[in-house]
Amino acid sequence: MRHTALRAALLAALTLPSLANATGLDDVLARLRAEIAAMPADDPAPIDTVLARYRDETGIDLQIPVAGDSDAPLPALVRPPTVTAADWDAVSRYLRETDAQHTVPVEMGELSLSLLDLDGDGQRDLVQSAYSGGTGLYTQVDMLRRDPQRGFVVSDSLDPQRSWAQGQYGLSGRGADQGLYWLRIDGVSYIAYRDGDYYGDTLLLNRPLSADPRERSPTQQLKVRYGREHRLADPVMHIDGDPLDARATAIAADRRLLRHIERLLGALTLDGDGGAHFGDEQGRCPVPAGTDPGEAEIWPWRGAGSYTFDTAADTVIRSGRQCYSATLIALRSSYAGDHALCCQLWLYRGPGEQVATLDLRSRRWVSGVTLVPVPPQGE
């Protein structure tokens, strides 16, 4: 089966049009769509695999040491040997005129800058990455165009309500499933931004410093949809090696319950709108005796949401006289680490009373790669 999939992918790749014939943003996006669709079904990260072929290696990364003290002067700057005198003069001017060391959030006493030609005019532009922290551990990435007279400046945009049209991206370092890619395709620079969840990934391709406003605000983006398969891991021990508590141990010993769960997981379906479904979604368990009246109508019995996971699906699981609210949880990328270990099944015996976390072994594959419209502003 694996060899068949690989052979099909190779044959499909051979029929792809030459990238040198791609003349516009839509053409390049269509090419990437075809390459991602041609990847073997068992590739765990097809977007990363394809975009790695076009990673822009022409940039020069700079770590500028600065003091966090608001009164500290800009330290003496020494030009690295990899940076031309003209580029370094532009960087030094930017740091002096913008007071970047005090106005830009700084982590570990360094400003993170990169020099690379983003607009194709032969001059290196500036990329500034600034860690701003907060609950999401955010990083702000800004791209500034090299102007011969004014130095590095924020690009003018015909689409000011979309920050990415001006070369501004925000990335969450906690719980997000996002990525920012610097690409050079047929000698042209592109920026790709990936935003994902349990069901799929959306890839936006643009050229924020391009002179062509259509390339700053594309009308199409790429949607990769995934199929999913889950089965129970060893219920006697968590994947991280921690033993189960007494209540979870009792559930792990209920072989009839575990077989029932396996059957439900085997019947998992994903609909066209991105929803996962398994088991009895309409039913609900009886409210346990002693439940606070204010919580009696709560259903399903799962806890509050979190930036660390997606709630993929809910169902009812019954075994003998026991009835559980069950929630399929998908840990987001920075917490999952591995798609095979992405997911868990949380069982609740009552409102706020979680009795077990059952680890799952999972598999995902590409089920569709399409071009879709970029949503209107505000959506």
mmCIF file of C-alpha atoms in Angstrom:
data_model
loop_
_atom_site.group_PDB
_atom_site.id
_atom_site.type_symbol
_atom_site.label_atom_id
_atom_site.label_comp_id
_atom_site.label_asym_id
_atom_site.label_seq_id
_atom_site.Cartn_x
_atom_site.Cartn_y
_atom_site.Cartn_z
ATOM 1 C CA MET A 1 0.000 0.000 0.000
ATOM 2 C CA ARG A 2 2.793 2.383 0.932
ATOM 3 C CA HIS A 3 4.730 1.688 -2.269
ATOM 4 C CA THR A 4 1.587 2.235 -4.324
ATOM 5 C CA ALA A 5 1.032 5.630 -2.732
ATOM 6 C CA LEU A 6 4.645 6.648 -3.282
ATOM 7 C CA ARG A 7 4.537 5.585 -6.935
ATOM 8 C CA ALA A 8 1.319 7.524 -7.487
ATOM 9 C CA ALA A 9 2.861 10.604 -5.899
ATOM 10 C CA LEU A 10 5.946 10.383 -8.109
ATOM 11 C CA LEU A 11 3.862 10.002 -11.249
ATOM 12 C CA ALA A 12 1.732 12.958 -10.250
ATOM 13 C CA ALA A 13 4.828 15.073 -9.593
ATOM 14 C CA LEU A 14 6.170 14.308 -13.064
ATOM 15 C CA THR A 15 3.017 15.744 -14.623
ATOM 16 C CA LEU A 16 3.223 19.060 -12.748
ATOM 17 C CA PRO A 17 3.850 22.185 -14.847
ATOM 18 C CA SER A 18 7.283 23.788 -14.670
ATOM 19 C CA LEU A 19 7.509 26.313 -11.874
ATOM 20 C CA ALA A 20 9.403 28.595 -14.238
ATOM 21 C CA ASN A 21 6.095 29.045 -16.098
ATOM 22 C CA ALA A 22 4.367 30.421 -12.987
ATOM 23 C CA THR A 23 3.752 34.103 -13.712
ATOM 24 C CA GLY A 24 1.679 35.313 -10.775
ATOM 25 C CA LEU A 25 0.658 34.704 -7.189
ATOM 26 C CA ASP A 26 -2.310 32.520 -8.153
ATOM 27 C CA ASP A 27 -0.126 30.412 -10.440
ATOM 28 C CA VAL A 28 2.423 29.787 -7.698
ATOM 29 C CA LEU A 29 -0.326 28.928 -5.208
ATOM 30 C CA ALA A 30 -1.831 26.487 -7.706
ATOM 31 C CA ARG A 31 1.592 24.907 -8.144
ATOM 32 C CA LEU A 32 2.011 24.475 -4.379
ATOM 33 C CA ARG A 33 -1.469 22.976 -4.212
ATOM 34 C CA ALA A 34 -0.522 20.393 -6.833
ATOM 35 C CA GLU A 35 2.729 19.510 -5.075
ATOM 36 C CA ILE A 36 1.046 19.110 -1.682
ATOM 37 C CA ALA A 37 -1.697 16.967 -3.242
ATOM 38 C CA ALA A 38 1.012 14.763 -4.788
ATOM 39 C CA MET A 39 2.693 14.029 -1.448
ATOM 40 C CA PRO A 40 2.458 10.461 -0.067
ATOM 41 C CA ALA A 41 -0.638 10.034 2.053
ATOM 42 C CA ASP A 42 1.431 9.079 5.095
ATOM 43 C CA ASP A 43 3.528 12.262 5.108
ATOM 44 C CA PRO A 44 2.800 13.749 8.573
ATOM 45 C CA ALA A 45 3.390 17.369 7.517
ATOM 46 C CA PRO A 46 2.933 17.749 3.735
ATOM 47 C CA ILE A 47 2.923 21.552 3.805
ATOM 48 C CA ASP A 48 6.260 21.660 5.614
ATOM 49 C CA THR A 49 7.727 19.053 3.273
ATOM 50 C CA VAL A 50 6.786 20.992 0.142
ATOM 51 C CA LEU A 51 7.681 24.455 1.411
ATOM 52 C CA ALA A 52 11.098 23.204 2.560
ATOM 53 C CA ARG A 53 11.971 22.803 -1.138
ATOM 54 C CA TYR A 54 11.673 26.560 -1.601
ATOM 55 C CA ARG A 55 13.057 27.890 1.687
ATOM 56 C CA ASP A 56 14.727 31.261 1.146
ATOM 57 C CA GLU A 57 18.361 30.844 2.167
ATOM 58 C CA THR A 58 19.475 34.319 1.054
ATOM 59 C CA GLY A 59 18.704 36.158 4.292
ATOM 60 C CA ILE A 60 21.254 37.414 6.820
ATOM 61 C CA ASP A 61 20.185 37.079 10.458
ATOM 62 C CA LEU A 62 21.318 39.669 12.994
ATOM 63 C CA GLN A 63 21.103 39.636 16.770
ATOM 64 C CA ILE A 64 21.590 43.205 17.993
ATOM 65 C CA PRO A 65 22.492 43.401 21.715
ATOM 66 C CA VAL A 66 20.496 46.115 23.477
ATOM 67 C CA ALA A 67 19.849 47.162 27.044
ATOM 68 C CA GLY A 68 16.360 46.952 28.450
ATOM 69 C CA ASP A 69 16.868 50.095 30.559
ATOM 70 C CA SER A 70 14.682 52.863 29.151
ATOM 71 C CA ASP A 71 17.480 55.407 29.674
ATOM 72 C CA ALA A 72 20.304 53.313 28.252
ATOM 73 C CA PRO A 73 21.867 54.646 25.046
ATOM 74 C CA LEU A 74 22.117 52.534 21.944
ATOM 75 C CA PRO A 75 25.249 50.387 22.348
ATOM 76 C CA ALA A 76 28.129 50.662 19.916
ATOM 77 C CA LEU A 77 27.269 48.740 16.762
ATOM 78 C CA VAL A 78 29.858 46.663 14.950
ATOM 79 C CA ARG A 79 29.207 45.657 11.358
ATOM 80 C CA PRO A 80 29.266 41.879 10.877
ATOM 81 C CA PRO A 81 31.528 40.781 8.013
ATOM 82 C CA THR A 82 28.548 39.232 6.185
ATOM 83 C CA VAL A 83 26.757 42.599 5.924
ATOM 84 C CA THR A 84 27.708 45.186 3.311
ATOM 85 C CA ALA A 85 28.533 48.719 4.411
ATOM 86 C CA ALA A 86 25.420 50.086 2.682
ATOM 87 C CA ASP A 87 23.137 47.553 4.386
ATOM 88 C CA TRP A 88 24.753 48.224 7.756
ATOM 89 C CA ASP A 89 24.346 51.973 7.365
ATOM 90 C CA ALA A 90 20.643 51.393 6.710
ATOM 91 C CA VAL A 91 20.304 49.158 9.794
ATOM 92 C CA SER A 92 22.194 51.639 11.997
ATOM 93 C CA ARG A 93 20.024 54.492 10.761
ATOM 94 C CA TYR A 94 16.887 52.509 11.493
ATOM 95 C CA LEU A 95 18.011 51.726 15.041
ATOM 96 C CA ARG A 96 18.963 55.341 15.736
ATOM 97 C CA GLU A 97 15.913 57.010 14.206
ATOM 98 C CA THR A 98 13.250 54.634 15.534
ATOM 99 C CA ASP A 99 14.770 54.044 18.996
ATOM 100 C CA ALA A 100 13.972 50.379 18.332
ATOM 101 C CA GLN A 101 15.694 49.120 21.471
ATOM 102 C CA HIS A 102 13.085 50.926 23.605
ATOM 103 C CA THR A 103 9.968 50.803 21.443
ATOM 104 C CA VAL A 104 10.230 47.175 20.329
ATOM 105 C CA PRO A 105 9.709 44.364 22.883
ATOM 106 C CA VAL A 106 13.070 42.725 23.497
ATOM 107 C CA GLU A 107 13.721 39.206 24.759
ATOM 108 C CA MET A 108 17.023 38.123 26.304
ATOM 109 C CA GLY A 109 18.619 41.522 25.562
ATOM 110 C CA GLU A 110 18.649 41.165 21.774
ATOM 111 C CA LEU A 111 16.764 42.560 18.816
ATOM 112 C CA SER A 112 16.192 39.907 16.145
ATOM 113 C CA LEU A 113 16.586 41.309 12.628
ATOM 114 C CA SER A 114 16.974 39.749 9.184
ATOM 115 C CA LEU A 115 18.083 41.283 5.920
ATOM 116 C CA LEU A 116 16.704 39.900 2.647
ATOM 117 C CA ASP A 117 15.275 41.243 -0.585
ATOM 118 C CA LEU A 118 11.510 40.881 -0.306
ATOM 119 C CA ASP A 119 10.347 43.141 -3.135
ATOM 120 C CA GLY A 120 12.826 42.159 -5.852
ATOM 121 C CA ASP A 121 14.458 45.588 -6.276
ATOM 122 C CA GLY A 122 17.953 44.273 -5.560
ATOM 123 C CA GLN A 123 18.177 45.855 -2.104
ATOM 124 C CA ARG A 124 17.814 43.965 1.147
ATOM 125 C CA ASP A 125 14.715 44.811 3.143
ATOM 126 C CA LEU A 126 14.356 44.378 6.901
ATOM 127 C CA VAL A 127 12.444 41.785 8.929
ATOM 128 C CA GLN A 128 12.061 42.481 12.626
ATOM 129 C CA SER A 129 10.895 39.770 15.028
ATOM 130 C CA ALA A 130 9.840 40.943 18.465
ATOM 131 C CA TYR A 131 8.660 38.763 21.334
ATOM 132 C CA SER A 132 5.769 40.488 23.093
ATOM 133 C CA GLY A 133 4.816 37.748 25.562
ATOM 134 C CA GLY A 134 1.334 37.774 27.043
ATOM 135 C CA THR A 135 -0.802 34.686 27.613
ATOM 136 C CA GLY A 136 -0.135 33.450 24.098
ATOM 137 C CA LEU A 137 3.626 34.094 24.228
ATOM 138 C CA TYR A 138 3.222 36.137 21.069
ATOM 139 C CA THR A 139 5.883 37.122 18.573
ATOM 140 C CA GLN A 140 5.280 40.059 16.238
ATOM 141 C CA VAL A 141 6.992 39.911 12.841
ATOM 142 C CA ASP A 142 7.249 43.144 10.813
ATOM 143 C CA MET A 143 8.625 43.548 7.288
ATOM 144 C CA LEU A 144 9.996 46.952 6.346
ATOM 145 C CA ARG A 145 10.734 48.041 2.781
ATOM 146 C CA ARG A 146 14.110 49.550 1.914
ATOM 147 C CA ASP A 147 13.555 53.079 0.629
ATOM 148 C CA PRO A 148 16.640 54.769 -0.893
ATOM 149 C CA GLN A 149 15.846 58.094 0.802
ATOM 150 C CA ARG A 150 13.952 57.177 3.955
ATOM 151 C CA GLY A 151 15.634 53.905 4.923
ATOM 152 C CA PHE A 152 13.494 51.024 6.209
ATOM 153 C CA VAL A 153 9.808 51.960 6.213
ATOM 154 C CA VAL A 154 6.468 50.209 6.735
ATOM 155 C CA SER A 155 4.993 49.333 3.369
ATOM 156 C CA ASP A 156 1.995 51.341 2.165
ATOM 157 C CA SER A 157 -1.043 49.109 1.743
ATOM 158 C CA LEU A 158 -4.366 49.333 -0.027
ATOM 159 C CA ASP A 159 -5.732 46.902 2.571
ATOM 160 C CA PRO A 160 -4.876 48.446 5.972
ATOM 161 C CA GLN A 161 -7.373 46.313 7.892
ATOM 162 C CA ARG A 162 -5.385 43.188 7.041
ATOM 163 C CA SER A 163 -2.085 43.424 8.852
ATOM 164 C CA TRP A 164 -0.466 40.746 6.696
ATOM 165 C CA ALA A 165 -1.029 42.939 3.631
ATOM 166 C CA GLN A 166 1.417 45.369 5.238
ATOM 167 C CA GLY A 167 3.911 42.687 6.168
ATOM 168 C CA GLN A 168 2.835 42.293 9.792
ATOM 169 C CA TYR A 169 2.204 38.864 11.299
ATOM 170 C CA GLY A 170 1.476 37.702 14.822
ATOM 171 C CA LEU A 171 2.483 34.212 15.913
ATOM 172 C CA SER A 172 1.414 32.553 19.141
ATOM 173 C CA GLY A 173 4.094 30.465 20.791
ATOM 174 C CA ARG A 174 1.677 28.757 23.167
ATOM 175 C CA GLY A 175 -0.872 26.310 21.923
ATOM 176 C CA ALA A 176 -0.982 27.647 18.380
ATOM 177 C CA ASP A 177 -0.684 25.599 15.226
ATOM 178 C CA GLN A 178 0.880 28.285 13.069
ATOM 179 C CA GLY A 179 3.928 28.800 10.903
ATOM 180 C CA LEU A 180 5.588 31.567 8.887
ATOM 181 C CA TYR A 181 7.727 30.592 5.905
ATOM 182 C CA TRP A 182 10.172 32.635 3.804
ATOM 183 C CA LEU A 183 10.161 31.280 0.259
ATOM 184 C CA ARG A 184 12.084 32.002 -2.931
ATOM 185 C CA ILE A 185 10.357 30.517 -5.954
ATOM 186 C CA ASP A 186 11.838 31.049 -9.411
ATOM 187 C CA GLY A 187 13.906 33.909 -7.984
ATOM 188 C CA VAL A 188 10.898 35.680 -6.456
ATOM 189 C CA SER A 189 10.342 36.149 -2.715
ATOM 190 C CA TYR A 190 7.068 35.006 -1.127
ATOM 191 C CA ILE A 191 5.716 34.847 2.409
ATOM 192 C CA ALA A 192 3.531 31.892 3.414
ATOM 193 C CA TYR A 193 1.508 31.844 6.619
ATOM 194 C CA ARG A 194 -0.024 28.590 7.872
ATOM 195 C CA ASP A 195 -2.823 28.414 10.423
ATOM 196 C CA GLY A 196 -4.122 24.991 11.421
ATOM 197 C CA ASP A 197 -6.453 23.060 13.662
ATOM 198 C CA TYR A 198 -7.581 19.447 14.136
ATOM 199 C CA TYR A 199 -9.376 19.388 10.806
ATOM 200 C CA GLY A 200 -6.957 21.117 8.453
ATOM 201 C CA ASP A 201 -4.451 23.812 7.549
ATOM 202 C CA THR A 202 -4.972 27.071 5.713
ATOM 203 C CA LEU A 203 -2.021 28.521 3.808
ATOM 204 C CA LEU A 204 -1.970 32.171 2.779
ATOM 205 C CA LEU A 205 0.643 33.194 0.197
ATOM 206 C CA ASN A 206 1.455 36.848 -0.447
ATOM 207 C CA ARG A 207 4.191 39.377 -1.249
ATOM 208 C CA PRO A 208 3.614 42.183 1.266
ATOM 209 C CA LEU A 209 6.330 44.472 -0.133
ATOM 210 C CA SER A 210 5.401 43.962 -3.786
ATOM 211 C CA ALA A 211 4.651 47.007 -5.947
ATOM 212 C CA ASP A 212 1.576 45.132 -7.200
ATOM 213 C CA PRO A 213 -1.258 45.579 -4.647
ATOM 214 C CA ARG A 214 -2.873 42.340 -5.850
ATOM 215 C CA GLU A 215 0.136 40.426 -4.530
ATOM 216 C CA ARG A 216 -0.168 42.077 -1.117
ATOM 217 C CA SER A 217 -3.843 41.157 -0.729
ATOM 218 C CA PRO A 218 -4.456 37.831 -2.493
ATOM 219 C CA THR A 219 -7.989 36.665 -3.122
ATOM 220 C CA GLN A 220 -7.238 32.925 -2.794
ATOM 221 C CA GLN A 221 -5.706 30.734 -0.134
ATOM 222 C CA LEU A 222 -4.948 27.051 0.069
ATOM 223 C CA LYS A 223 -6.928 24.673 2.280
ATOM 224 C CA VAL A 224 -5.514 21.267 3.231
ATOM 225 C CA ARG A 225 -8.037 18.929 4.846
ATOM 226 C CA TYR A 226 -7.031 15.888 6.872
ATOM 227 C CA GLY A 227 -8.581 12.533 7.539
ATOM 228 C CA ARG A 228 -8.181 11.170 11.070
ATOM 229 C CA GLU A 229 -7.960 7.772 12.713
ATOM 230 C CA HIS A 230 -7.689 7.066 16.439
ATOM 231 C CA ARG A 231 -7.304 4.021 18.637
ATOM 232 C CA LEU A 232 -6.721 3.570 22.337
ATOM 233 C CA ALA A 233 -3.155 3.461 23.600
ATOM 234 C CA ASP A 234 -2.213 1.245 26.539
ATOM 235 C CA PRO A 235 -4.843 2.312 29.097
ATOM 236 C CA VAL A 236 -2.783 1.156 32.076
ATOM 237 C CA MET A 237 -0.179 3.901 31.716
ATOM 238 C CA HIS A 238 -0.170 7.404 30.303
ATOM 239 C CA ILE A 239 2.036 8.020 27.280
ATOM 240 C CA ASP A 240 4.241 10.246 29.438
ATOM 241 C CA GLY A 241 4.829 7.303 31.814
ATOM 242 C CA ASP A 242 2.709 8.527 34.726
ATOM 243 C CA PRO A 243 0.547 5.830 36.373
ATOM 244 C CA LEU A 244 -3.228 6.156 36.391
ATOM 245 C CA ASP A 245 -5.091 7.145 39.541
ATOM 246 C CA ALA A 246 -7.631 4.798 41.181
ATOM 247 C CA ARG A 247 -10.640 5.987 39.173
ATOM 248 C CA ALA A 248 -8.822 5.815 35.864
ATOM 249 C CA THR A 249 -7.438 2.399 36.792
ATOM 250 C CA ALA A 250 -10.985 1.120 37.345
ATOM 251 C CA ILE A 251 -11.986 2.368 33.895
ATOM 252 C CA ALA A 252 -8.891 0.793 32.354
ATOM 253 C CA ALA A 253 -9.940 -2.538 33.878
ATOM 254 C CA ASP A 254 -13.400 -2.364 32.267
ATOM 255 C CA ARG A 255 -12.614 -4.285 29.089
ATOM 256 C CA ARG A 256 -16.190 -4.057 27.829
ATOM 257 C CA LEU A 257 -16.052 -0.274 28.106
ATOM 258 C CA LEU A 258 -12.719 -0.145 26.265
ATOM 259 C CA ARG A 259 -14.005 -2.342 23.437
ATOM 260 C CA HIS A 260 -17.029 -0.060 23.136
ATOM 261 C CA ILE A 261 -14.747 2.985 22.936
ATOM 262 C CA GLU A 262 -12.642 1.312 20.248
ATOM 263 C CA ARG A 263 -15.758 0.676 18.159
ATOM 264 C CA LEU A 264 -16.834 4.304 18.518
ATOM 265 C CA LEU A 265 -13.392 5.589 17.538
ATOM 266 C CA GLY A 266 -13.407 3.275 14.534
ATOM 267 C CA ALA A 267 -16.630 4.879 13.338
ATOM 268 C CA LEU A 268 -15.281 8.451 13.539
ATOM 269 C CA THR A 269 -16.286 10.643 10.577
ATOM 270 C CA LEU A 270 -15.306 14.153 9.515
ATOM 271 C CA ASP A 271 -17.859 16.318 7.739
ATOM 272 C CA GLY A 272 -17.282 18.945 5.082
ATOM 273 C CA ASP A 273 -17.548 21.780 7.581
ATOM 274 C CA GLY A 274 -14.703 20.515 9.722
ATOM 275 C CA GLY A 275 -16.706 18.745 12.419
ATOM 276 C CA ALA A 276 -15.767 15.351 13.851
ATOM 277 C CA HIS A 277 -18.548 12.914 14.797
ATOM 278 C CA PHE A 278 -18.642 9.595 16.624
ATOM 279 C CA GLY A 279 -21.151 7.762 18.770
ATOM 280 C CA ASP A 280 -24.384 9.142 20.222
ATOM 281 C CA GLU A 281 -24.083 12.921 19.948
ATOM 282 C CA GLN A 282 -27.733 13.646 20.732
ATOM 283 C CA GLY A 283 -28.057 11.604 23.912
ATOM 284 C CA ARG A 284 -26.902 12.612 27.361
ATOM 285 C CA CYS A 285 -26.265 10.925 30.684
ATOM 286 C CA PRO A 286 -28.631 11.236 33.654
ATOM 287 C CA VAL A 287 -27.620 13.989 36.048
ATOM 288 C CA PRO A 288 -25.797 12.384 39.014
ATOM 289 C CA ALA A 289 -27.426 12.629 42.404
ATOM 290 C CA GLY A 290 -26.130 15.525 44.443
ATOM 291 C CA THR A 291 -25.312 17.697 41.426
ATOM 292 C CA ASP A 292 -25.536 21.419 42.102
ATOM 293 C CA PRO A 293 -28.885 22.596 40.627
ATOM 294 C CA GLY A 294 -27.060 25.380 38.821
ATOM 295 C CA GLU A 295 -25.031 22.768 36.928
ATOM 296 C CA ALA A 296 -27.816 20.319 36.174
ATOM 297 C CA GLU A 297 -28.321 21.597 32.609
ATOM 298 C CA ILE A 298 -24.634 21.585 31.728
ATOM 299 C CA TRP A 299 -23.877 19.267 28.833
ATOM 300 C CA PRO A 300 -21.516 17.914 27.758
ATOM 301 C CA TRP A 301 -19.707 17.574 31.058
ATOM 302 C CA ARG A 302 -16.365 18.868 29.904
ATOM 303 C CA GLY A 303 -14.348 21.640 31.434
ATOM 304 C CA ALA A 304 -13.591 25.051 30.042
ATOM 305 C CA GLY A 305 -11.790 25.435 26.734
ATOM 306 C CA SER A 306 -8.114 26.234 26.527
ATOM 307 C CA TYR A 307 -5.524 27.577 24.117
ATOM 308 C CA THR A 308 -3.680 24.271 24.505
ATOM 309 C CA PHE A 309 -6.197 22.067 22.682
ATOM 310 C CA ASP A 310 -9.110 21.834 20.255
ATOM 311 C CA THR A 311 -12.336 20.149 21.318
ATOM 312 C CA ALA A 312 -12.899 17.880 18.328
ATOM 313 C CA ALA A 313 -16.074 15.970 19.244
ATOM 314 C CA ASP A 314 -18.389 14.951 22.101
ATOM 315 C CA THR A 315 -20.412 11.815 22.672
ATOM 316 C CA VAL A 316 -22.038 9.576 25.303
ATOM 317 C CA ILE A 317 -20.337 6.362 26.370
ATOM 318 C CA ARG A 318 -22.247 3.788 28.399
ATOM 319 C CA SER A 319 -21.036 0.640 30.138
ATOM 320 C CA GLY A 320 -23.462 -1.262 32.329
ATOM 321 C CA ARG A 321 -24.863 1.246 34.804
ATOM 322 C CA GLN A 322 -22.101 3.742 34.136
ATOM 323 C CA CYS A 323 -22.618 6.657 31.766
ATOM 324 C CA TYR A 324 -19.878 9.049 30.758
ATOM 325 C CA SER A 325 -19.639 12.251 28.797
ATOM 326 C CA ALA A 326 -16.701 11.747 26.454
ATOM 327 C CA THR A 327 -14.748 14.452 24.640
ATOM 328 C CA LEU A 328 -12.169 13.912 21.919
ATOM 329 C CA ILE A 329 -9.347 16.382 22.591
ATOM 330 C CA ALA A 330 -6.712 17.374 20.016
ATOM 331 C CA LEU A 331 -3.637 18.950 21.576
ATOM 332 C CA ARG A 332 -2.403 21.884 19.538
ATOM 333 C CA SER A 333 0.928 21.566 17.804
ATOM 334 C CA SER A 334 3.226 23.093 20.401
ATOM 335 C CA TYR A 335 1.742 20.729 22.987
ATOM 336 C CA ALA A 336 1.233 17.602 20.898
ATOM 337 C CA GLY A 337 4.758 17.452 19.501
ATOM 338 C CA ASP A 338 3.865 14.480 17.299
ATOM 339 C CA HIS A 339 0.714 13.927 15.234
ATOM 340 C CA ALA A 340 0.662 10.293 16.389
ATOM 341 C CA LEU A 341 0.299 11.525 19.974
ATOM 342 C CA CYS A 342 -2.017 14.416 19.198
ATOM 343 C CA CYS A 343 -5.178 13.293 20.886
ATOM 344 C CA GLN A 344 -6.870 12.085 24.049
ATOM 345 C CA LEU A 345 -10.320 10.999 25.174
ATOM 346 C CA TRP A 346 -11.551 12.698 28.337
ATOM 347 C CA LEU A 347 -14.276 10.934 30.336
ATOM 348 C CA TYR A 348 -16.551 12.765 32.787
ATOM 349 C CA ARG A 349 -18.924 11.234 35.332
ATOM 350 C CA GLY A 350 -20.653 14.522 36.090
ATOM 351 C CA PRO A 351 -20.300 18.289 35.610
ATOM 352 C CA GLY A 352 -16.659 19.155 36.242
ATOM 353 C CA GLU A 353 -15.885 15.597 37.410
ATOM 354 C CA GLN A 354 -13.302 14.172 35.049
ATOM 355 C CA VAL A 355 -12.549 10.552 35.863
ATOM 356 C CA ALA A 356 -10.079 9.543 33.161
ATOM 357 C CA THR A 357 -7.780 10.769 30.435
ATOM 358 C CA LEU A 358 -7.347 8.008 27.869
ATOM 359 C CA ASP A 359 -4.355 8.492 25.566
ATOM 360 C CA LEU A 360 -4.846 7.705 21.899
ATOM 361 C CA ARG A 361 -2.612 6.585 19.078
ATOM 362 C CA SER A 362 -3.554 8.603 16.006
ATOM 363 C CA ARG A 363 -2.939 8.851 12.294
ATOM 364 C CA ARG A 364 -3.772 11.654 9.912
ATOM 365 C CA TRP A 365 -3.589 11.908 6.133
ATOM 366 C CA VAL A 366 -4.436 14.455 3.475
ATOM 367 C CA SER A 367 -8.017 14.052 2.297
ATOM 368 C CA GLY A 368 -8.228 17.132 0.093
ATOM 369 C CA VAL A 369 -6.224 20.127 -1.116
ATOM 370 C CA THR A 370 -8.237 22.989 -2.587
ATOM 371 C CA LEU A 371 -8.027 26.689 -3.348
ATOM 372 C CA VAL A 372 -10.633 28.712 -1.446
ATOM 373 C CA PRO A 373 -11.452 32.443 -1.305
ATOM 374 C CA VAL A 374 -9.773 34.598 1.314
ATOM 375 C CA PRO A 375 -12.597 35.529 3.737
ATOM 376 C CA PRO A 376 -13.897 39.105 3.621
ATOM 377 C CA GLN A 377 -12.412 41.562 6.073
ATOM 378 C CA GLY A 378 -13.556 41.022 9.628
ATOM 379 C CA GLU A 379 -14.234 37.292 9.240
#
